[in-house]
mmCIF file of C-alpha atoms in Angstrom:
data_model
loop_
_atom_site.group_PDB
_atom_site.id
_atom_site.type_symbol
_atom_site.label_atom_id
_atom_site.label_comp_id
_atom_site.label_asym_id
_atom_site.label_seq_id
_atom_site.Cartn_x
_atom_site.Cartn_y
_atom_site.Cartn_z
ATOM 1 C CA MET X 1419 9.098 -14.148 -38.542
ATOM 2 C CA SER X 1420 11.910 -12.303 -36.212
ATOM 3 C CA LYS X 1421 12.684 -13.238 -33.057
ATOM 4 C CA LEU X 1422 12.000 -10.833 -30.197
ATOM 5 C CA SER X 1423 14.970 -9.572 -28.589
ATOM 6 C CA ARG X 1424 15.200 -9.324 -24.838
ATOM 7 C CA ARG X 1425 15.708 -5.540 -25.306
ATOM 8 C CA ASP X 1426 12.368 -5.072 -27.191
ATOM 9 C CA ALA X 1427 10.359 -7.228 -24.822
ATOM 10 C CA ILE X 1428 11.796 -4.776 -21.755
ATOM 11 C CA ILE X 1429 10.918 -1.757 -23.652
ATOM 12 C CA GLY X 1430 7.266 -3.033 -24.698
ATOM 13 C CA LEU X 1431 6.722 -4.134 -20.934
ATOM 14 C CA ALA X 1432 8.130 -0.788 -19.423
ATOM 15 C CA GLY X 1433 5.136 0.787 -21.946
ATOM 16 C CA LEU X 1434 2.485 -0.867 -19.940
ATOM 17 C CA ALA X 1435 4.229 -0.465 -16.575
ATOM 18 C CA PRO X 1436 1.855 2.808 -15.634
ATOM 19 C CA THR X 1437 -1.216 0.966 -16.160
ATOM 20 C CA LEU X 1438 -0.240 -2.528 -14.551
ATOM 21 C CA TRP X 1439 1.526 -1.158 -11.689
ATOM 22 C CA LEU X 1440 -0.368 2.175 -10.767
ATOM 23 C CA PRO X 1441 -4.288 1.531 -11.423
ATOM 24 C CA ALA X 1442 -5.520 3.395 -8.503
ATOM 25 C CA CYS X 1443 -3.261 6.500 -9.109
ATOM 26 C CA GLN X 1444 -5.542 8.311 -11.523
ATOM 27 C CA PRO X 1445 -6.419 11.913 -11.705
ATOM 28 C CA PRO X 1446 -9.665 12.948 -9.808
ATOM 29 C CA PRO X 1447 -12.544 13.276 -12.097
ATOM 30 C CA GLN X 1448 -13.471 16.385 -13.206
ATOM 31 C CA PRO X 1449 -16.678 18.124 -11.697
ATOM 32 C CA PRO X 1450 -19.727 17.700 -13.892
ATOM 33 C CA ALA X 1451 -20.434 21.218 -16.118
ATOM 34 C CA ALA X 1452 -23.190 23.364 -15.252
ATOM 35 C CA GLY X 1453 -26.427 21.864 -15.942
ATOM 36 C CA ALA X 1454 -24.997 18.220 -16.285
ATOM 37 C CA PRO X 1455 -26.739 15.266 -14.319
ATOM 38 C CA PRO X 1456 -25.040 14.494 -11.426
ATOM 39 C CA LEU X 1457 -22.483 11.614 -11.507
ATOM 40 C CA ARG X 1458 -23.692 8.059 -10.107
ATOM 41 C CA PRO X 1459 -21.421 5.437 -9.145
ATOM 42 C CA THR X 1460 -21.314 2.737 -11.524
ATOM 43 C CA LYS X 1461 -22.115 -0.886 -10.361
ATOM 44 C CA GLY X 1462 -19.048 -2.280 -8.342
ATOM 45 C CA SER X 1463 -16.944 1.081 -7.918
ATOM 46 C CA GLU X 1464 -17.642 1.143 -4.399
ATOM 47 C CA ALA X 1465 -14.847 -0.123 -2.409
ATOM 48 C CA THR X 1466 -15.936 -2.915 0.693
ATOM 49 C CA VAL X 1467 -14.555 -4.007 3.653
ATOM 50 C CA VAL X 1468 -13.596 -7.653 3.169
ATOM 51 C CA GLN X 1469 -11.409 -8.233 6.693
ATOM 52 C CA ARG X 1470 -11.214 -6.093 9.755
ATOM 53 C CA ILE X 1471 -7.592 -6.360 11.294
ATOM 54 C CA VAL X 1472 -7.260 -5.422 15.143
ATOM 55 C CA SER X 1473 -3.703 -4.235 16.008
ATOM 56 C CA ARG X 1474 -1.385 -5.736 18.651
ATOM 57 C CA ALA X 1475 0.164 -3.871 21.521
ATOM 58 C CA THR X 1476 3.939 -4.565 21.431
ATOM 59 C CA THR X 1477 7.209 -2.501 22.395
ATOM 60 C CA ASP X 1478 10.205 -1.811 20.317
ATOM 61 C CA GLY X 1479 13.607 0.111 21.573
ATOM 62 C CA ARG X 1480 13.323 1.618 25.260
ATOM 63 C CA GLY X 1481 10.183 3.684 25.772
ATOM 64 C CA ALA X 1482 8.666 3.163 22.618
ATOM 65 C CA THR X 1483 5.066 1.588 22.441
ATOM 66 C CA LEU X 1484 3.472 0.694 19.306
ATOM 67 C CA GLN X 1485 0.246 -0.804 17.636
ATOM 68 C CA ARG X 1486 1.485 -3.033 15.150
ATOM 69 C CA VAL X 1487 -1.358 -4.109 12.223
ATOM 70 C CA PHE X 1488 1.078 -6.180 10.693
ATOM 71 C CA PRO X 1489 2.718 -8.622 10.148
ATOM 72 C CA ALA X 1490 0.327 -10.491 12.268
ATOM 73 C CA PRO X 1491 -0.429 -14.234 12.345
ATOM 74 C CA GLY X 1492 -3.937 -13.533 10.762
ATOM 75 C CA LEU X 1493 -1.894 -12.242 7.651
ATOM 76 C CA PRO X 1494 0.285 -14.983 6.801
ATOM 77 C CA ASN X 1495 0.874 -14.035 3.044
ATOM 78 C CA LEU X 1496 2.108 -10.583 3.402
ATOM 79 C CA ASP X 1497 6.096 -10.087 3.549
ATOM 80 C CA PRO X 1498 7.375 -10.233 6.768
ATOM 81 C CA PHE X 1499 9.390 -7.090 6.190
ATOM 82 C CA VAL X 1500 6.714 -4.943 5.777
ATOM 83 C CA LEU X 1501 5.625 -3.181 8.910
ATOM 84 C CA LEU X 1502 2.342 -0.892 9.742
ATOM 85 C CA ASP X 1503 2.876 0.429 13.041
ATOM 86 C CA ASP X 1504 1.441 3.271 15.079
ATOM 87 C CA PHE X 1505 4.403 4.362 17.404
ATOM 88 C CA ASP X 1506 4.019 6.147 20.913
ATOM 89 C CA VAL X 1507 7.242 7.683 22.642
ATOM 90 C CA ARG X 1508 6.604 9.514 25.732
ATOM 91 C CA VAL X 1509 10.025 9.306 27.050
ATOM 92 C CA PRO X 1510 12.465 8.978 24.062
ATOM 93 C CA ALA X 1511 15.544 6.379 25.358
ATOM 94 C CA GLY X 1512 16.956 5.287 22.032
ATOM 95 C CA PHE X 1513 16.804 2.446 19.834
ATOM 96 C CA PRO X 1514 19.582 -0.452 19.805
ATOM 97 C CA ASP X 1515 21.711 -0.869 16.676
ATOM 98 C CA HIS X 1516 19.414 -2.323 13.657
ATOM 99 C CA PRO X 1517 20.657 -5.150 11.798
ATOM 100 C CA HIS X 1518 20.465 -3.927 8.344
ATOM 101 C CA ARG X 1519 22.787 -0.903 8.663
#
């Protein structure tokens, strides 16, 4: 039995990537043909809400108000560099330099 090379392992995993990383990115189902029975959802195919998160009002820059959904204290397992904000800038006044520029 030959040893699996790193290259062969990576190529093999790359072939699985679309099915592992993008399970929800599937083309929409085609409409049923004329006279076909209507489609019914299968058991467990509908999404359910498991948690509702209330956004927090905060500010950023000068004159920008926002509603921040995460990061939040109630979601400790999310990456702190991922933000979900709803911005509202009534009077644009600019933002300070960003530390990652």
